[in-house]
């Protein structure tokens, strides 16, 4: 593992085209291991775990804003040439933000079940932050296990990560949700010039994510049938194929 900064750690493997993988809320970088393996040779994978998630040391908020800034620095200081950024959920939000604010740093990017705008309700944001931040020692792991197991059509696929997810810092989870709800980068995505692949589950949020991506100039949308929030675990083969094709084309 190499240190991106205090905000995140990166596990680097393979040789070739740099591809940066950002997981979602509370998730370890390991959620991408299967995808990286399926993509095979020809890529250099930089798998990120954000501070405070999955048992890593927390930092002071705002986590999302700090991570975005540090990733740009990471790309430049490591001289990564034409990297592709792949982000799931919260990671997808960061990918959008990166592409909009550092167009010269990223060649193309992939958003997996994510958008530039979350819940528009500040009151709900505060409630969510407090619920997570104030949950008890037994309560938090239980709640996280239940919430995350429900985000897949095949709970046994995410089972290996559930304990890591449950070891996330509760304050970090609460603050990150609050930060995401307060941030709205919908206007910014209209300025994105890099090619975008938006991978969606076939559930109810599909329409919202499509609409939010409508202003992006070069966007390709792939819907993976019979999948939940963790698309890459519900249909790993179809997901890796779509991703591999996009990387090869860009």
PDB file of C-alpha atoms in Angstrom:
ATOM      1  CA  UNK A   1       0.000   0.000   0.000  1.00  0.00           C
ATOM      2  CA  UNK A   2       1.211   3.498  -0.698  1.00  0.00           C
ATOM      3  CA  UNK A   3      -0.081   6.572   1.030  1.00  0.00           C
ATOM      4  CA  UNK A   4      -2.038   8.919  -1.218  1.00  0.00           C
ATOM      5  CA  UNK A   5      -2.133  11.325   1.710  1.00  0.00           C
ATOM      6  CA  UNK A   6      -3.824  11.410   5.089  1.00  0.00           C
ATOM      7  CA  UNK A   7      -7.106  11.307   3.145  1.00  0.00           C
ATOM      8  CA  UNK A   8      -6.652   7.887   1.592  1.00  0.00           C
ATOM      9  CA  UNK A   9      -4.400   4.913   0.953  1.00  0.00           C
ATOM     10  CA  UNK A  10      -3.783   3.379  -2.470  1.00  0.00           C
ATOM     11  CA  UNK A  11      -2.957  -0.215  -3.322  1.00  0.00           C
ATOM     12  CA  UNK A  12      -1.084  -0.260  -6.636  1.00  0.00           C
ATOM     13  CA  UNK A  13      -0.809  -3.382  -8.785  1.00  0.00           C
ATOM     14  CA  UNK A  14      -0.066  -4.346 -12.395  1.00  0.00           C
ATOM     15  CA  UNK A  15       1.572  -2.519 -15.288  1.00  0.00           C
ATOM     16  CA  UNK A  16       0.029  -0.423 -18.027  1.00  0.00           C
ATOM     17  CA  UNK A  17      -2.723   2.149 -18.328  1.00  0.00           C
ATOM     18  CA  UNK A  18      -3.367   3.765 -14.913  1.00  0.00           C
ATOM     19  CA  UNK A  19      -6.913   3.171 -13.636  1.00  0.00           C
ATOM     20  CA  UNK A  20      -7.910   4.677 -10.279  1.00  0.00           C
ATOM     21  CA  UNK A  21     -10.704   2.872  -8.422  1.00  0.00           C
ATOM     22  CA  UNK A  22     -12.699   4.748  -5.740  1.00  0.00           C
ATOM     23  CA  UNK A  23     -15.141   2.767  -3.574  1.00  0.00           C
ATOM     24  CA  UNK A  24     -18.425   3.991  -2.116  1.00  0.00           C
ATOM     25  CA  UNK A  25     -19.388   5.101   1.390  1.00  0.00           C
ATOM     26  CA  UNK A  26     -17.738   3.057   4.172  1.00  0.00           C
ATOM     27  CA  UNK A  27     -16.347   0.525   1.677  1.00  0.00           C
ATOM     28  CA  UNK A  28     -12.811  -0.835   1.525  1.00  0.00           C
ATOM     29  CA  UNK A  29     -10.830  -0.680  -1.721  1.00  0.00           C
ATOM     30  CA  UNK A  30     -11.122  -4.481  -1.815  1.00  0.00           C
ATOM     31  CA  UNK A  31     -14.629  -4.175  -3.299  1.00  0.00           C
ATOM     32  CA  UNK A  32     -12.749  -3.652  -6.598  1.00  0.00           C
ATOM     33  CA  UNK A  33     -10.447  -6.699  -6.335  1.00  0.00           C
ATOM     34  CA  UNK A  34     -12.605  -8.959  -8.480  1.00  0.00           C
ATOM     35  CA  UNK A  35     -12.990  -6.262 -11.170  1.00  0.00           C
ATOM     36  CA  UNK A  36      -9.230  -5.626 -11.270  1.00  0.00           C
ATOM     37  CA  UNK A  37      -8.594  -9.354 -11.616  1.00  0.00           C
ATOM     38  CA  UNK A  38     -11.102  -9.692 -14.465  1.00  0.00           C
ATOM     39  CA  UNK A  39      -9.623  -6.736 -16.368  1.00  0.00           C
ATOM     40  CA  UNK A  40      -6.336  -8.647 -16.379  1.00  0.00           C
ATOM     41  CA  UNK A  41      -3.122  -7.365 -17.897  1.00  0.00           C
ATOM     42  CA  UNK A  42      -2.526  -3.981 -19.462  1.00  0.00           C
ATOM     43  CA  UNK A  43      -3.734  -1.834 -16.568  1.00  0.00           C
ATOM     44  CA  UNK A  44      -2.019  -0.427 -13.523  1.00  0.00           C
ATOM     45  CA  UNK A  45      -4.701  -0.423 -10.829  1.00  0.00           C
ATOM     46  CA  UNK A  46      -4.653   2.237  -8.105  1.00  0.00           C
ATOM     47  CA  UNK A  47      -7.263   1.042  -5.609  1.00  0.00           C
ATOM     48  CA  UNK A  48      -8.206   3.684  -3.051  1.00  0.00           C
ATOM     49  CA  UNK A  49      -9.600   3.343   0.480  1.00  0.00           C
ATOM     50  CA  UNK A  50     -10.856   6.623   1.958  1.00  0.00           C
ATOM     51  CA  UNK A  51      -9.842   7.756   5.452  1.00  0.00           C
ATOM     52  CA  UNK A  52     -12.166   6.627   8.233  1.00  0.00           C
ATOM     53  CA  UNK A  53     -13.733   3.873   6.126  1.00  0.00           C
ATOM     54  CA  UNK A  54     -13.225   0.139   6.639  1.00  0.00           C
ATOM     55  CA  UNK A  55     -11.046   0.481   9.742  1.00  0.00           C
ATOM     56  CA  UNK A  56      -8.678   3.181   8.427  1.00  0.00           C
ATOM     57  CA  UNK A  57      -7.808   6.234  10.538  1.00  0.00           C
ATOM     58  CA  UNK A  58     -10.343   9.063  10.302  1.00  0.00           C
ATOM     59  CA  UNK A  59      -9.515  12.685   9.461  1.00  0.00           C
ATOM     60  CA  UNK A  60     -11.363  15.951  10.041  1.00  0.00           C
ATOM     61  CA  UNK A  61     -14.114  16.712   7.510  1.00  0.00           C
ATOM     62  CA  UNK A  62     -14.765  17.599   4.719  1.00  0.00           C
ATOM     63  CA  UNK A  63     -13.600  14.153   3.554  1.00  0.00           C
ATOM     64  CA  UNK A  64     -15.044  14.274   0.017  1.00  0.00           C
ATOM     65  CA  UNK A  65     -13.609  17.705  -0.834  1.00  0.00           C
ATOM     66  CA  UNK A  66     -10.206  16.822   0.635  1.00  0.00           C
ATOM     67  CA  UNK A  67     -10.111  13.505  -1.230  1.00  0.00           C
ATOM     68  CA  UNK A  68     -10.861  15.182  -4.563  1.00  0.00           C
ATOM     69  CA  UNK A  69      -8.031  17.658  -4.035  1.00  0.00           C
ATOM     70  CA  UNK A  70      -5.578  14.972  -2.928  1.00  0.00           C
ATOM     71  CA  UNK A  71      -6.392  12.706  -5.885  1.00  0.00           C
ATOM     72  CA  UNK A  72      -5.446  15.483  -8.316  1.00  0.00           C
ATOM     73  CA  UNK A  73      -2.177  15.870  -6.419  1.00  0.00           C
ATOM     74  CA  UNK A  74      -1.672  12.071  -6.440  1.00  0.00           C
ATOM     75  CA  UNK A  75      -2.207  11.884 -10.234  1.00  0.00           C
ATOM     76  CA  UNK A  76       0.227  14.741 -10.878  1.00  0.00           C
ATOM     77  CA  UNK A  77       2.948  13.807  -8.382  1.00  0.00           C
ATOM     78  CA  UNK A  78       3.001  10.202  -9.643  1.00  0.00           C
ATOM     79  CA  UNK A  79       2.996  11.435 -13.269  1.00  0.00           C
ATOM     80  CA  UNK A  80       0.083   9.159 -14.145  1.00  0.00           C
ATOM     81  CA  UNK A  81      -0.448   9.465 -17.895  1.00  0.00           C
ATOM     82  CA  UNK A  82      -4.079   9.698 -19.090  1.00  0.00           C
ATOM     83  CA  UNK A  83      -5.562   7.899 -16.093  1.00  0.00           C
ATOM     84  CA  UNK A  84      -9.134   6.651 -16.071  1.00  0.00           C
ATOM     85  CA  UNK A  85     -11.048   7.152 -12.829  1.00  0.00           C
ATOM     86  CA  UNK A  86     -13.688   4.593 -11.825  1.00  0.00           C
ATOM     87  CA  UNK A  87     -15.952   5.533  -8.906  1.00  0.00           C
ATOM     88  CA  UNK A  88     -18.831   3.673  -7.264  1.00  0.00           C
ATOM     89  CA  UNK A  89     -21.634   5.616  -5.535  1.00  0.00           C
ATOM     90  CA  UNK A  90     -19.822   8.221  -3.360  1.00  0.00           C
ATOM     91  CA  UNK A  91     -16.737   7.374  -5.455  1.00  0.00           C
ATOM     92  CA  UNK A  92     -18.786   8.196  -8.554  1.00  0.00           C
ATOM     93  CA  UNK A  93     -19.595  11.607  -7.146  1.00  0.00           C
ATOM     94  CA  UNK A  94     -15.859  12.204  -6.590  1.00  0.00           C
ATOM     95  CA  UNK A  95     -15.143  11.039 -10.166  1.00  0.00           C
ATOM     96  CA  UNK A  96     -17.672  13.543 -11.565  1.00  0.00           C
ATOM     97  CA  UNK A  97     -16.168  16.313  -9.443  1.00  0.00           C
ATOM     98  CA  UNK A  98     -12.619  15.433 -10.512  1.00  0.00           C
ATOM     99  CA  UNK A  99     -13.530  15.453 -14.193  1.00  0.00           C
ATOM    100  CA  UNK A 100     -15.282  18.819 -13.856  1.00  0.00           C
ATOM    101  CA  UNK A 101     -12.518  20.542 -11.876  1.00  0.00           C
ATOM    102  CA  UNK A 102      -9.305  18.937 -13.189  1.00  0.00           C
ATOM    103  CA  UNK A 103     -10.021  18.133 -16.852  1.00  0.00           C
ATOM    104  CA  UNK A 104      -6.325  17.959 -17.713  1.00  0.00           C
ATOM    105  CA  UNK A 105      -5.656  15.330 -15.030  1.00  0.00           C
ATOM    106  CA  UNK A 106      -8.146  12.649 -16.142  1.00  0.00           C
ATOM    107  CA  UNK A 107      -8.555  11.160 -19.647  1.00  0.00           C
ATOM    108  CA  UNK A 108     -11.917   9.491 -19.106  1.00  0.00           C
ATOM    109  CA  UNK A 109     -14.012   8.319 -16.238  1.00  0.00           C
ATOM    110  CA  UNK A 110     -16.586   5.793 -15.145  1.00  0.00           C
ATOM    111  CA  UNK A 111     -19.413   6.433 -12.698  1.00  0.00           C
ATOM    112  CA  UNK A 112     -21.048   3.337 -11.248  1.00  0.00           C
ATOM    113  CA  UNK A 113     -24.512   3.959  -9.779  1.00  0.00           C
ATOM    114  CA  UNK A 114     -23.781   7.552  -8.786  1.00  0.00           C
ATOM    115  CA  UNK A 115     -24.645  11.136  -9.576  1.00  0.00           C
ATOM    116  CA  UNK A 116     -23.619  14.761  -9.004  1.00  0.00           C
ATOM    117  CA  UNK A 117     -26.457  15.416  -6.568  1.00  0.00           C
ATOM    118  CA  UNK A 118     -27.737  13.418  -3.608  1.00  0.00           C
ATOM    119  CA  UNK A 119     -30.772  13.972  -1.386  1.00  0.00           C
ATOM    120  CA  UNK A 120     -31.799  17.608  -1.724  1.00  0.00           C
ATOM    121  CA  UNK A 121     -33.047  17.894   1.854  1.00  0.00           C
ATOM    122  CA  UNK A 122     -30.781  19.582   4.441  1.00  0.00           C
ATOM    123  CA  UNK A 123     -32.959  18.570   7.351  1.00  0.00           C
ATOM    124  CA  UNK A 124     -32.770  14.959   6.289  1.00  0.00           C
ATOM    125  CA  UNK A 125     -29.013  15.354   5.892  1.00  0.00           C
ATOM    126  CA  UNK A 126     -28.644  16.514   9.481  1.00  0.00           C
ATOM    127  CA  UNK A 127     -30.848  13.675  10.683  1.00  0.00           C
ATOM    128  CA  UNK A 128     -28.809  11.103   8.763  1.00  0.00           C
ATOM    129  CA  UNK A 129     -25.524  12.513  10.026  1.00  0.00           C
ATOM    130  CA  UNK A 130     -26.685  12.378  13.627  1.00  0.00           C
ATOM    131  CA  UNK A 131     -28.201   8.906  13.273  1.00  0.00           C
ATOM    132  CA  UNK A 132     -24.924   7.444  12.053  1.00  0.00           C
ATOM    133  CA  UNK A 133     -22.623   9.544  14.212  1.00  0.00           C
ATOM    134  CA  UNK A 134     -24.501   8.769  17.422  1.00  0.00           C
ATOM    135  CA  UNK A 135     -25.174   5.078  16.900  1.00  0.00           C
ATOM    136  CA  UNK A 136     -23.892   2.744  19.616  1.00  0.00           C
ATOM    137  CA  UNK A 137     -21.037   0.244  19.413  1.00  0.00           C
ATOM    138  CA  UNK A 138     -23.317  -2.726  18.704  1.00  0.00           C
ATOM    139  CA  UNK A 139     -25.872  -0.727  16.796  1.00  0.00           C
ATOM    140  CA  UNK A 140     -23.598   0.683  14.065  1.00  0.00           C
ATOM    141  CA  UNK A 141     -22.123  -2.622  12.794  1.00  0.00           C
ATOM    142  CA  UNK A 142     -25.617  -4.171  12.856  1.00  0.00           C
ATOM    143  CA  UNK A 143     -27.165  -1.256  10.965  1.00  0.00           C
ATOM    144  CA  UNK A 144     -24.356  -1.176   8.403  1.00  0.00           C
ATOM    145  CA  UNK A 145     -24.546  -4.919   7.814  1.00  0.00           C
ATOM    146  CA  UNK A 146     -28.277  -4.714   7.284  1.00  0.00           C
ATOM    147  CA  UNK A 147     -28.148  -1.643   4.981  1.00  0.00           C
ATOM    148  CA  UNK A 148     -25.288  -2.928   2.821  1.00  0.00           C
ATOM    149  CA  UNK A 149     -26.624  -6.483   2.530  1.00  0.00           C
ATOM    150  CA  UNK A 150     -29.795  -4.951   1.110  1.00  0.00           C
ATOM    151  CA  UNK A 151     -27.851  -3.138  -1.632  1.00  0.00           C
ATOM    152  CA  UNK A 152     -27.146  -6.275  -3.629  1.00  0.00           C
ATOM    153  CA  UNK A 153     -29.246  -8.952  -5.304  1.00  0.00           C
ATOM    154  CA  UNK A 154     -26.730 -11.457  -4.008  1.00  0.00           C
ATOM    155  CA  UNK A 155     -25.733 -10.731  -0.367  1.00  0.00           C
ATOM    156  CA  UNK A 156     -23.080 -13.451  -0.349  1.00  0.00           C
ATOM    157  CA  UNK A 157     -21.089 -11.399  -2.885  1.00  0.00           C
ATOM    158  CA  UNK A 158     -20.686  -8.486  -0.480  1.00  0.00           C
ATOM    159  CA  UNK A 159     -20.475 -10.692   2.624  1.00  0.00           C
ATOM    160  CA  UNK A 160     -16.631 -10.688   2.569  1.00  0.00           C
ATOM    161  CA  UNK A 161     -16.590  -6.882   2.895  1.00  0.00           C
ATOM    162  CA  UNK A 162     -19.373  -6.448   5.409  1.00  0.00           C
ATOM    163  CA  UNK A 163     -17.129  -6.756   8.477  1.00  0.00           C
ATOM    164  CA  UNK A 164     -14.706  -4.193   7.023  1.00  0.00           C
ATOM    165  CA  UNK A 165     -17.605  -1.841   6.215  1.00  0.00           C
ATOM    166  CA  UNK A 166     -18.896  -2.282   9.766  1.00  0.00           C
ATOM    167  CA  UNK A 167     -15.500  -1.238  11.169  1.00  0.00           C
ATOM    168  CA  UNK A 168     -15.837   2.246   9.611  1.00  0.00           C
ATOM    169  CA  UNK A 169     -15.700   5.305  11.836  1.00  0.00           C
ATOM    170  CA  UNK A 170     -19.275   6.359  12.623  1.00  0.00           C
ATOM    171  CA  UNK A 171     -18.533  10.096  12.718  1.00  0.00           C
ATOM    172  CA  UNK A 172     -16.852   9.875   9.302  1.00  0.00           C
ATOM    173  CA  UNK A 173     -19.889   8.126   7.814  1.00  0.00           C
ATOM    174  CA  UNK A 174     -22.239  10.736   9.268  1.00  0.00           C
ATOM    175  CA  UNK A 175     -20.084  13.660   8.126  1.00  0.00           C
ATOM    176  CA  UNK A 176     -19.573  12.225   4.622  1.00  0.00           C
ATOM    177  CA  UNK A 177     -23.335  11.756   4.130  1.00  0.00           C
ATOM    178  CA  UNK A 178     -23.944  15.308   5.358  1.00  0.00           C
ATOM    179  CA  UNK A 179     -21.238  16.684   3.050  1.00  0.00           C
ATOM    180  CA  UNK A 180     -22.632  14.818   0.034  1.00  0.00           C
ATOM    181  CA  UNK A 181     -26.130  16.089   0.633  1.00  0.00           C
ATOM    182  CA  UNK A 182     -24.903  19.681   0.913  1.00  0.00           C
ATOM    183  CA  UNK A 183     -22.818  19.461  -2.274  1.00  0.00           C
ATOM    184  CA  UNK A 184     -24.496  19.944  -5.638  1.00  0.00           C
ATOM    185  CA  UNK A 185     -22.219  19.797  -8.671  1.00  0.00           C
ATOM    186  CA  UNK A 186     -24.990  19.370 -11.258  1.00  0.00           C
ATOM    187  CA  UNK A 187     -24.038  22.638 -12.999  1.00  0.00           C
ATOM    188  CA  UNK A 188     -20.368  21.637 -13.055  1.00  0.00           C
ATOM    189  CA  UNK A 189     -20.917  18.333 -14.903  1.00  0.00           C
ATOM    190  CA  UNK A 190     -22.137  20.268 -17.950  1.00  0.00           C
ATOM    191  CA  UNK A 191     -18.552  21.488 -18.421  1.00  0.00           C
ATOM    192  CA  UNK A 192     -17.068  17.972 -18.565  1.00  0.00           C
ATOM    193  CA  UNK A 193     -15.334  17.267 -21.864  1.00  0.00           C
ATOM    194  CA  UNK A 194     -13.838  13.840 -21.066  1.00  0.00           C
ATOM    195  CA  UNK A 195     -15.717  10.711 -22.166  1.00  0.00           C
ATOM    196  CA  UNK A 196     -17.943   9.263 -19.444  1.00  0.00           C
ATOM    197  CA  UNK A 197     -19.278   5.757 -18.958  1.00  0.00           C
ATOM    198  CA  UNK A 198     -22.274   5.641 -16.620  1.00  0.00           C
ATOM    199  CA  UNK A 199     -23.010   2.110 -15.389  1.00  0.00           C
ATOM    200  CA  UNK A 200     -26.418   1.713 -13.770  1.00  0.00           C
ATOM    201  CA  UNK A 201     -28.395  -0.962 -11.972  1.00  0.00           C
ATOM    202  CA  UNK A 202     -31.846  -1.568 -13.412  1.00  0.00           C
ATOM    203  CA  UNK A 203     -33.593  -0.283 -10.263  1.00  0.00           C
ATOM    204  CA  UNK A 204     -35.633   2.800  -9.418  1.00  0.00           C
ATOM    205  CA  UNK A 205     -32.816   5.371  -9.293  1.00  0.00           C
ATOM    206  CA  UNK A 206     -31.847   4.788 -12.904  1.00  0.00           C
ATOM    207  CA  UNK A 207     -33.995   7.667 -14.196  1.00  0.00           C
ATOM    208  CA  UNK A 208     -32.487  10.167 -11.768  1.00  0.00           C
ATOM    209  CA  UNK A 209     -28.892   9.283 -12.662  1.00  0.00           C
ATOM    210  CA  UNK A 210     -29.672   9.409 -16.406  1.00  0.00           C
ATOM    211  CA  UNK A 211     -31.220  12.848 -16.031  1.00  0.00           C
ATOM    212  CA  UNK A 212     -28.258  14.128 -14.012  1.00  0.00           C
ATOM    213  CA  UNK A 213     -25.861  12.965 -16.726  1.00  0.00           C
ATOM    214  CA  UNK A 214     -27.882  14.447 -19.586  1.00  0.00           C
ATOM    215  CA  UNK A 215     -25.748  17.590 -19.816  1.00  0.00           C
ATOM    216  CA  UNK A 216     -22.466  15.643 -20.154  1.00  0.00           C
ATOM    217  CA  UNK A 217     -21.177  15.966 -23.707  1.00  0.00           C
ATOM    218  CA  UNK A 218     -19.810  12.446 -24.297  1.00  0.00           C
ATOM    219  CA  UNK A 219     -21.729  10.028 -22.106  1.00  0.00           C
ATOM    220  CA  UNK A 220     -22.341   6.346 -22.732  1.00  0.00           C
ATOM    221  CA  UNK A 221     -24.891   4.627 -20.478  1.00  0.00           C
ATOM    222  CA  UNK A 222     -24.864   0.899 -19.753  1.00  0.00           C
ATOM    223  CA  UNK A 223     -27.669  -0.624 -17.684  1.00  0.00           C
ATOM    224  CA  UNK A 224     -26.832  -4.023 -16.199  1.00  0.00           C
ATOM    225  CA  UNK A 225     -30.060  -6.028 -15.789  1.00  0.00           C
ATOM    226  CA  UNK A 226     -30.966  -7.823 -12.556  1.00  0.00           C
ATOM    227  CA  UNK A 227     -28.451  -5.904 -10.453  1.00  0.00           C
ATOM    228  CA  UNK A 228     -28.635  -3.848  -7.269  1.00  0.00           C
ATOM    229  CA  UNK A 229     -26.439  -1.006  -6.005  1.00  0.00           C
ATOM    230  CA  UNK A 230     -23.314  -3.216  -6.080  1.00  0.00           C
ATOM    231  CA  UNK A 231     -23.500  -3.799  -9.833  1.00  0.00           C
ATOM    232  CA  UNK A 232     -19.909  -5.034 -10.011  1.00  0.00           C
ATOM    233  CA  UNK A 233     -20.727  -7.873  -7.599  1.00  0.00           C
ATOM    234  CA  UNK A 234     -24.185  -8.735  -8.904  1.00  0.00           C
ATOM    235  CA  UNK A 235     -22.960  -9.288 -12.462  1.00  0.00           C
ATOM    236  CA  UNK A 236     -19.150  -9.137 -12.308  1.00  0.00           C
ATOM    237  CA  UNK A 237     -18.637 -10.480 -15.813  1.00  0.00           C
ATOM    238  CA  UNK A 238     -20.918  -8.049 -17.618  1.00  0.00           C
ATOM    239  CA  UNK A 239     -19.561  -5.160 -15.558  1.00  0.00           C
ATOM    240  CA  UNK A 240     -15.908  -5.995 -16.263  1.00  0.00           C
ATOM    241  CA  UNK A 241     -16.655  -6.442 -19.978  1.00  0.00           C
ATOM    242  CA  UNK A 242     -18.294  -2.988 -20.236  1.00  0.00           C
ATOM    243  CA  UNK A 243     -15.431  -1.423 -18.277  1.00  0.00           C
ATOM    244  CA  UNK A 244     -12.731  -3.188 -20.324  1.00  0.00           C
ATOM    245  CA  UNK A 245     -14.332  -2.048 -23.564  1.00  0.00           C
ATOM    246  CA  UNK A 246     -14.489   1.563 -22.378  1.00  0.00           C
ATOM    247  CA  UNK A 247     -10.850   1.565 -21.202  1.00  0.00           C
ATOM    248  CA  UNK A 248      -9.721   0.134 -24.547  1.00  0.00           C
ATOM    249  CA  UNK A 249     -11.710   2.743 -26.486  1.00  0.00           C
ATOM    250  CA  UNK A 250     -10.377   5.705 -24.487  1.00  0.00           C
TER     251      UNK A 250
END
